Amino acid sequence: MTNLLIHSMSEFSGIIMPCLVEAKVANITEIGSEFGGMSRVLADHCEGQGGTLTCFDPEPDPSFSEWAEEHAAVCHVKQPSLDALETAGPADAWFVDGDHNYFTVFNELVHVDRICREADRPLLAFLHDVSWPCARRDFYYAPSRVPDDWRHPHSYDHGVVLDDDGALKDRGFRGGGSFAVALEAGGPHNGVLTAVEDFIAQTDTEERPLYYVHVPAVFGLGIVFDASAPWAETLGKFLLPYHENSLIARLEENRLRNYLEVIDWQDRKSSTA
């Protein structure tokens, strides 16, 4: 099943890496490593630029931990992102792909923005899962890390389907106990894209305008960066063809519908076994 669904942020390497080169990125902080697919790509870039990749992940896959220990250009911080960001140093670019819920992502961006401002560096952040299913619905890998007032009612057992943002289903895309899903989609303080939009609404000003690019593929790539950065115009022109591209979005929808059909077929087969 895993091989049927591409899901790593590394699938966007052809878009991301030219941005890092243009912005002269050497030091990167990555939030969320899991198996380290994107981490390996970023580590190679950092090493080539004489920089360091710092990864925040309290419980990555053991294969990542082993790899990180052996890689001189990688610093693995075994803390939840919001704890690690309290004392984190500056970076040239930030990758946000940890827990996919409003509270965590919004506060990660607030911390990252604070660190950039204090260091007088432009903001350049890449975020994953800004499209379906996490755009308007919280997913929780560790619900206990989200305060009660910010944590939506959720379930580990049910799944989500396209074309229905209502209550969860006994089928569809689900984590099999690895993550919980908010019972309802939409509304305030719910979902990764909602967090990004609220952060931009709070932060974007005439004195410091922000650009946002949304690539609607592989669960969605979001890029937030300072419009006044010396490389901003070049990045904007490069990324514009990908931004909310309707063909890319249609291909992603088709991919997801096919995958959900496979899940339904497996569920039916399992129920009759």
mmCIF file of C-alpha atoms in Angstrom:
data_model
loop_
_atom_site.group_PDB
_atom_site.id
_atom_site.type_symbol
_atom_site.label_atom_id
_atom_site.label_comp_id
_atom_site.label_asym_id
_atom_site.label_seq_id
_atom_site.Cartn_x
_atom_site.Cartn_y
_atom_site.Cartn_z
ATOM 1 C CA MET A 1 0.000 0.000 0.000
ATOM 2 C CA THR A 2 2.752 2.459 0.930
ATOM 3 C CA ASN A 3 4.362 2.256 -2.503
ATOM 4 C CA LEU A 4 1.090 3.199 -4.193
ATOM 5 C CA LEU A 5 0.979 6.659 -2.623
ATOM 6 C CA ILE A 6 3.800 9.140 -3.076
ATOM 7 C CA HIS A 7 3.742 11.393 -0.042
ATOM 8 C CA SER A 8 7.235 12.708 0.703
ATOM 9 C CA MET A 9 8.138 16.373 0.477
ATOM 10 C CA SER A 10 11.155 15.201 -1.524
ATOM 11 C CA GLU A 11 8.830 14.831 -4.523
ATOM 12 C CA PHE A 12 9.028 18.640 -4.772
ATOM 13 C CA SER A 13 12.835 18.672 -5.031
ATOM 14 C CA GLY A 14 12.716 19.945 -8.605
ATOM 15 C CA ILE A 15 10.887 23.040 -7.342
ATOM 16 C CA ILE A 16 12.563 23.445 -3.969
ATOM 17 C CA MET A 17 16.236 23.057 -4.827
ATOM 18 C CA PRO A 18 16.393 25.900 -7.398
ATOM 19 C CA CYS A 19 14.839 28.149 -4.739
ATOM 20 C CA LEU A 20 17.540 27.208 -2.231
ATOM 21 C CA VAL A 21 20.253 27.908 -4.778
ATOM 22 C CA GLU A 22 18.770 31.286 -5.756
ATOM 23 C CA ALA A 23 18.382 32.344 -2.105
ATOM 24 C CA LYS A 24 21.940 31.190 -1.334
ATOM 25 C CA VAL A 25 20.706 28.903 1.421
ATOM 26 C CA ALA A 26 23.409 27.126 3.420
ATOM 27 C CA ASN A 27 21.805 26.414 6.808
ATOM 28 C CA ILE A 28 18.371 24.804 7.017
ATOM 29 C CA THR A 29 16.074 23.867 9.888
ATOM 30 C CA GLU A 30 13.635 21.034 9.209
ATOM 31 C CA ILE A 31 10.610 20.347 11.397
ATOM 32 C CA GLY A 32 9.543 16.724 11.090
ATOM 33 C CA SER A 33 11.861 14.111 9.597
ATOM 34 C CA GLU A 34 10.017 10.765 9.857
ATOM 35 C CA PHE A 35 11.992 8.457 7.515
ATOM 36 C CA GLY A 36 14.313 11.237 6.365
ATOM 37 C CA GLY A 37 13.406 11.285 2.668
ATOM 38 C CA MET A 38 13.572 15.071 2.416
ATOM 39 C CA SER A 39 16.265 15.280 5.081
ATOM 40 C CA ARG A 40 18.745 13.429 2.896
ATOM 41 C CA VAL A 41 18.163 15.821 0.002
ATOM 42 C CA LEU A 42 18.554 18.862 2.244
ATOM 43 C CA ALA A 43 21.627 17.462 3.996
ATOM 44 C CA ASP A 44 23.419 17.017 0.676
ATOM 45 C CA HIS A 45 22.625 20.626 -0.222
ATOM 46 C CA CYS A 46 23.785 21.975 3.148
ATOM 47 C CA GLU A 47 26.997 19.971 3.047
ATOM 48 C CA GLY A 48 27.739 21.271 -0.438
ATOM 49 C CA GLN A 49 27.279 24.846 0.798
ATOM 50 C CA GLY A 50 29.325 24.372 3.956
ATOM 51 C CA GLY A 51 26.211 24.596 6.125
ATOM 52 C CA THR A 52 24.217 22.444 8.524
ATOM 53 C CA LEU A 53 20.810 20.774 8.478
ATOM 54 C CA THR A 54 19.120 20.937 11.881
ATOM 55 C CA CYS A 55 16.191 18.526 12.312
ATOM 56 C CA PHE A 56 13.541 18.785 15.021
ATOM 57 C CA ASP A 57 11.784 15.458 15.574
ATOM 58 C CA PRO A 58 11.233 13.765 18.945
ATOM 59 C CA GLU A 59 10.371 10.344 17.513
ATOM 60 C CA PRO A 60 11.600 9.817 13.938
ATOM 61 C CA ASP A 61 11.966 6.416 12.348
ATOM 62 C CA PRO A 62 15.022 4.581 13.752
ATOM 63 C CA SER A 63 16.567 4.542 10.290
ATOM 64 C CA PHE A 64 16.627 8.347 10.330
ATOM 65 C CA SER A 65 18.264 8.522 13.753
ATOM 66 C CA GLU A 66 21.011 6.134 12.654
ATOM 67 C CA TRP A 67 21.611 8.113 9.465
ATOM 68 C CA ALA A 68 21.671 11.458 11.300
ATOM 69 C CA GLU A 69 24.256 10.240 13.792
ATOM 70 C CA GLU A 70 26.594 9.299 10.958
ATOM 71 C CA HIS A 71 26.147 12.494 8.925
ATOM 72 C CA ALA A 72 28.469 15.327 9.946
ATOM 73 C CA ALA A 73 26.275 18.014 8.352
ATOM 74 C CA VAL A 74 23.163 16.978 10.314
ATOM 75 C CA CYS A 75 22.156 17.996 13.839
ATOM 76 C CA HIS A 76 19.177 16.030 15.184
ATOM 77 C CA VAL A 77 17.285 17.700 18.039
ATOM 78 C CA LYS A 78 15.027 15.139 19.748
ATOM 79 C CA GLN A 79 12.415 17.633 20.921
ATOM 80 C CA PRO A 80 8.925 18.608 19.785
ATOM 81 C CA SER A 81 9.127 21.551 17.427
ATOM 82 C CA LEU A 82 7.510 24.140 19.684
ATOM 83 C CA ASP A 83 9.941 23.297 22.487
ATOM 84 C CA ALA A 84 12.975 23.320 20.200
ATOM 85 C CA LEU A 85 11.977 26.598 18.555
ATOM 86 C CA GLU A 86 11.989 28.436 21.881
ATOM 87 C CA THR A 87 15.790 28.488 21.808
ATOM 88 C CA ALA A 88 16.529 27.752 18.141
ATOM 89 C CA GLY A 89 19.048 29.778 16.229
ATOM 90 C CA PRO A 90 18.508 31.370 12.809
ATOM 91 C CA ALA A 91 18.495 29.513 9.501
ATOM 92 C CA ASP A 92 18.451 30.515 5.851
ATOM 93 C CA ALA A 93 15.381 28.363 5.109
ATOM 94 C CA TRP A 94 12.810 26.448 7.149
ATOM 95 C CA PHE A 95 10.920 23.266 6.312
ATOM 96 C CA VAL A 96 7.679 22.680 8.219
ATOM 97 C CA ASP A 97 6.405 19.117 7.946
ATOM 98 C CA GLY A 98 5.734 17.950 11.483
ATOM 99 C CA ASP A 99 2.355 17.584 13.192
ATOM 100 C CA HIS A 100 -0.334 18.659 10.722
ATOM 101 C CA ASN A 101 -2.703 20.720 12.850
ATOM 102 C CA TYR A 102 -3.582 24.375 13.204
ATOM 103 C CA PHE A 103 -2.145 25.035 16.656
ATOM 104 C CA THR A 104 1.222 23.472 15.901
ATOM 105 C CA VAL A 105 1.727 24.931 12.426
ATOM 106 C CA PHE A 106 0.542 28.433 13.312
ATOM 107 C CA ASN A 107 2.865 28.624 16.309
ATOM 108 C CA GLU A 108 5.753 27.091 14.375
ATOM 109 C CA LEU A 109 5.425 29.905 11.836
ATOM 110 C CA VAL A 110 5.184 32.528 14.576
ATOM 111 C CA HIS A 111 8.396 31.229 16.141
ATOM 112 C CA VAL A 112 10.176 31.001 12.796
ATOM 113 C CA ASP A 113 9.131 34.550 11.936
ATOM 114 C CA ARG A 114 10.355 35.794 15.330
ATOM 115 C CA ILE A 115 13.721 34.124 14.854
ATOM 116 C CA CYS A 116 14.079 35.622 11.367
ATOM 117 C CA ARG A 117 13.196 39.098 12.599
ATOM 118 C CA GLU A 118 15.606 38.922 15.535
ATOM 119 C CA ALA A 119 18.397 37.806 13.205
ATOM 120 C CA ASP A 120 17.408 40.362 10.533
ATOM 121 C CA ARG A 121 17.030 37.612 7.931
ATOM 122 C CA PRO A 122 14.318 37.208 5.316
ATOM 123 C CA LEU A 123 11.693 34.545 5.890
ATOM 124 C CA LEU A 124 11.775 31.536 3.560
ATOM 125 C CA ALA A 125 9.570 28.660 4.695
ATOM 126 C CA PHE A 126 8.414 25.539 2.865
ATOM 127 C CA LEU A 127 5.359 23.748 4.257
ATOM 128 C CA HIS A 128 3.890 20.381 3.372
ATOM 129 C CA ASP A 129 0.253 19.176 3.604
ATOM 130 C CA VAL A 130 -1.390 22.496 2.777
ATOM 131 C CA SER A 131 -3.874 20.689 0.498
ATOM 132 C CA TRP A 132 -6.415 17.914 1.139
ATOM 133 C CA PRO A 133 -6.832 16.256 3.582
ATOM 134 C CA CYS A 134 -5.013 18.481 6.102
ATOM 135 C CA ALA A 135 -5.827 21.888 4.588
ATOM 136 C CA ARG A 136 -9.044 22.385 6.597
ATOM 137 C CA ARG A 137 -8.937 19.451 9.013
ATOM 138 C CA ASP A 138 -6.531 18.882 11.893
ATOM 139 C CA PHE A 139 -4.451 15.714 12.012
ATOM 140 C CA TYR A 140 -2.755 14.799 15.291
ATOM 141 C CA TYR A 141 0.280 12.566 15.711
ATOM 142 C CA ALA A 142 0.468 13.555 19.382
ATOM 143 C CA PRO A 143 -2.884 15.040 20.497
ATOM 144 C CA SER A 144 -1.637 15.541 24.052
ATOM 145 C CA ARG A 145 0.819 18.197 22.818
ATOM 146 C CA VAL A 146 -2.073 20.371 21.652
ATOM 147 C CA PRO A 147 -3.822 22.352 24.424
ATOM 148 C CA ASP A 148 -7.399 21.362 25.162
ATOM 149 C CA ASP A 149 -8.798 24.679 23.903
ATOM 150 C CA TRP A 150 -7.107 24.169 20.527
ATOM 151 C CA ARG A 151 -7.636 20.448 20.061
ATOM 152 C CA HIS A 152 -10.711 19.414 18.093
ATOM 153 C CA PRO A 153 -12.690 16.245 18.887
ATOM 154 C CA HIS A 154 -10.877 13.514 16.983
ATOM 155 C CA SER A 155 -10.652 9.823 16.191
ATOM 156 C CA TYR A 156 -7.850 7.349 15.501
ATOM 157 C CA ASP A 157 -10.222 4.844 13.923
ATOM 158 C CA HIS A 158 -12.065 6.634 11.151
ATOM 159 C CA GLY A 159 -11.040 8.028 7.776
ATOM 160 C CA VAL A 160 -11.693 10.919 5.414
ATOM 161 C CA VAL A 161 -12.977 10.957 1.839
ATOM 162 C CA LEU A 162 -13.068 13.548 -0.920
ATOM 163 C CA ASP A 163 -16.234 15.619 -1.486
ATOM 164 C CA ASP A 164 -17.345 15.288 2.141
ATOM 165 C CA ASP A 165 -15.989 17.610 4.819
ATOM 166 C CA GLY A 166 -18.504 16.411 7.379
ATOM 167 C CA ALA A 167 -18.164 13.728 10.005
ATOM 168 C CA LEU A 168 -15.554 11.006 9.604
ATOM 169 C CA LYS A 169 -16.294 7.758 7.831
ATOM 170 C CA ASP A 170 -15.657 4.102 8.560
ATOM 171 C CA ARG A 171 -13.564 4.066 5.384
ATOM 172 C CA GLY A 172 -11.294 6.283 3.325
ATOM 173 C CA PHE A 173 -7.853 7.727 4.065
ATOM 174 C CA ARG A 174 -6.857 6.893 7.631
ATOM 175 C CA GLY A 175 -3.851 6.291 9.824
ATOM 176 C CA GLY A 176 -4.524 2.855 11.260
ATOM 177 C CA GLY A 177 -3.707 4.141 14.739
ATOM 178 C CA SER A 178 -0.661 6.200 13.725
ATOM 179 C CA PHE A 179 -2.521 9.518 13.757
ATOM 180 C CA ALA A 180 -5.879 10.943 14.794
ATOM 181 C CA VAL A 181 -8.176 13.042 12.613
ATOM 182 C CA ALA A 182 -10.516 15.860 13.639
ATOM 183 C CA LEU A 183 -14.134 14.736 13.480
ATOM 184 C CA GLU A 184 -15.162 17.754 11.431
ATOM 185 C CA ALA A 185 -13.405 19.772 8.748
ATOM 186 C CA GLY A 186 -13.583 23.530 8.288
ATOM 187 C CA GLY A 187 -14.237 26.363 10.652
ATOM 188 C CA PRO A 188 -11.742 28.477 12.579
ATOM 189 C CA HIS A 189 -8.469 27.082 13.876
ATOM 190 C CA ASN A 190 -8.748 23.891 11.881
ATOM 191 C CA GLY A 191 -6.187 22.628 9.368
ATOM 192 C CA VAL A 192 -2.746 23.459 8.041
ATOM 193 C CA LEU A 193 -3.791 25.860 5.277
ATOM 194 C CA THR A 194 -6.002 27.741 7.711
ATOM 195 C CA ALA A 195 -2.963 28.161 9.969
ATOM 196 C CA VAL A 196 -0.863 29.478 7.091
ATOM 197 C CA GLU A 197 -3.568 31.917 6.013
ATOM 198 C CA ASP A 198 -4.048 33.217 9.550
ATOM 199 C CA PHE A 199 -0.295 33.633 10.005
ATOM 200 C CA ILE A 200 -0.023 35.614 6.784
ATOM 201 C CA ALA A 201 -3.040 37.755 7.681
ATOM 202 C CA GLN A 202 -1.385 38.582 11.006
ATOM 203 C CA THR A 203 2.128 39.103 9.662
ATOM 204 C CA ASP A 204 1.817 40.558 6.147
ATOM 205 C CA THR A 205 2.149 44.358 6.292
ATOM 206 C CA GLU A 206 3.090 47.191 3.953
ATOM 207 C CA GLU A 207 6.400 47.465 5.792
ATOM 208 C CA ARG A 208 7.065 43.732 5.421
ATOM 209 C CA PRO A 209 4.938 42.119 2.729
ATOM 210 C CA LEU A 210 4.879 38.351 2.266
ATOM 211 C CA TYR A 211 4.396 36.180 -0.804
ATOM 212 C CA TYR A 212 2.622 32.842 -0.660
ATOM 213 C CA VAL A 213 2.809 30.114 -3.322
ATOM 214 C CA HIS A 214 0.605 27.011 -3.247
ATOM 215 C CA VAL A 215 1.602 23.986 -5.362
ATOM 216 C CA PRO A 216 -1.485 21.698 -5.377
ATOM 217 C CA ALA A 217 0.233 18.296 -5.687
ATOM 218 C CA VAL A 218 1.361 15.481 -3.356
ATOM 219 C CA PHE A 219 -0.826 16.824 -0.528
ATOM 220 C CA GLY A 220 0.260 20.384 -1.239
ATOM 221 C CA LEU A 221 3.423 22.434 -0.965
ATOM 222 C CA GLY A 222 3.193 25.929 0.493
ATOM 223 C CA ILE A 223 6.001 28.480 0.265
ATOM 224 C CA VAL A 224 5.994 31.673 2.354
ATOM 225 C CA PHE A 225 8.717 34.240 1.825
ATOM 226 C CA ASP A 226 9.568 37.894 2.296
ATOM 227 C CA ALA A 227 8.577 39.915 -0.747
ATOM 228 C CA SER A 228 11.397 42.367 -0.010
ATOM 229 C CA ALA A 229 14.172 39.759 -0.049
ATOM 230 C CA PRO A 230 16.781 40.364 -2.773
ATOM 231 C CA TRP A 231 15.890 37.015 -4.356
ATOM 232 C CA ALA A 232 12.096 37.344 -3.972
ATOM 233 C CA GLU A 233 11.318 38.577 -7.491
ATOM 234 C CA THR A 234 13.314 35.777 -9.115
ATOM 235 C CA LEU A 235 11.666 33.148 -6.889
ATOM 236 C CA GLY A 236 8.248 34.607 -7.591
ATOM 237 C CA LYS A 237 8.704 34.388 -11.344
ATOM 238 C CA PHE A 238 10.045 30.833 -11.101
ATOM 239 C CA LEU A 239 7.204 29.641 -8.846
ATOM 240 C CA LEU A 240 4.306 31.476 -10.498
ATOM 241 C CA PRO A 241 3.499 28.730 -13.075
ATOM 242 C CA TYR A 242 3.061 26.229 -10.232
ATOM 243 C CA HIS A 243 0.883 28.460 -8.049
ATOM 244 C CA GLU A 244 -2.668 27.094 -7.822
ATOM 245 C CA ASN A 245 -2.137 25.482 -11.220
ATOM 246 C CA SER A 246 -5.475 23.976 -12.241
ATOM 247 C CA LEU A 247 -3.963 21.125 -14.251
ATOM 248 C CA ILE A 248 -1.697 20.085 -11.384
ATOM 249 C CA ALA A 249 -4.683 20.262 -9.020
ATOM 250 C CA ARG A 250 -6.769 18.072 -11.326
ATOM 251 C CA LEU A 251 -4.012 15.471 -11.569
ATOM 252 C CA GLU A 252 -3.713 15.429 -7.774
ATOM 253 C CA GLU A 253 -7.458 14.937 -7.414
ATOM 254 C CA ASN A 254 -7.351 12.044 -9.865
ATOM 255 C CA ARG A 255 -4.428 10.497 -7.990
ATOM 256 C CA LEU A 256 -6.286 10.701 -4.694
ATOM 257 C CA ARG A 257 -9.540 9.336 -6.101
ATOM 258 C CA ASN A 258 -7.711 6.342 -7.519
ATOM 259 C CA TYR A 259 -5.957 5.728 -4.228
ATOM 260 C CA LEU A 260 -9.203 5.960 -2.264
ATOM 261 C CA GLU A 261 -10.745 3.432 -4.651
ATOM 262 C CA VAL A 262 -7.905 1.050 -3.840
ATOM 263 C CA ILE A 263 -8.539 1.523 -0.124
ATOM 264 C CA ASP A 264 -12.260 0.821 -0.605
ATOM 265 C CA TRP A 265 -11.429 -2.314 -2.614
ATOM 266 C CA GLN A 266 -9.113 -3.531 0.144
ATOM 267 C CA ASP A 267 -11.752 -2.803 2.783
ATOM 268 C CA ARG A 268 -14.358 -4.793 0.873
ATOM 269 C CA LYS A 269 -11.949 -7.671 0.377
ATOM 270 C CA SER A 270 -11.044 -7.660 4.059
ATOM 271 C CA SER A 271 -14.710 -7.680 5.144
ATOM 272 C CA THR A 272 -15.464 -10.766 3.034
ATOM 273 C CA ALA A 273 -12.315 -12.686 3.966
#
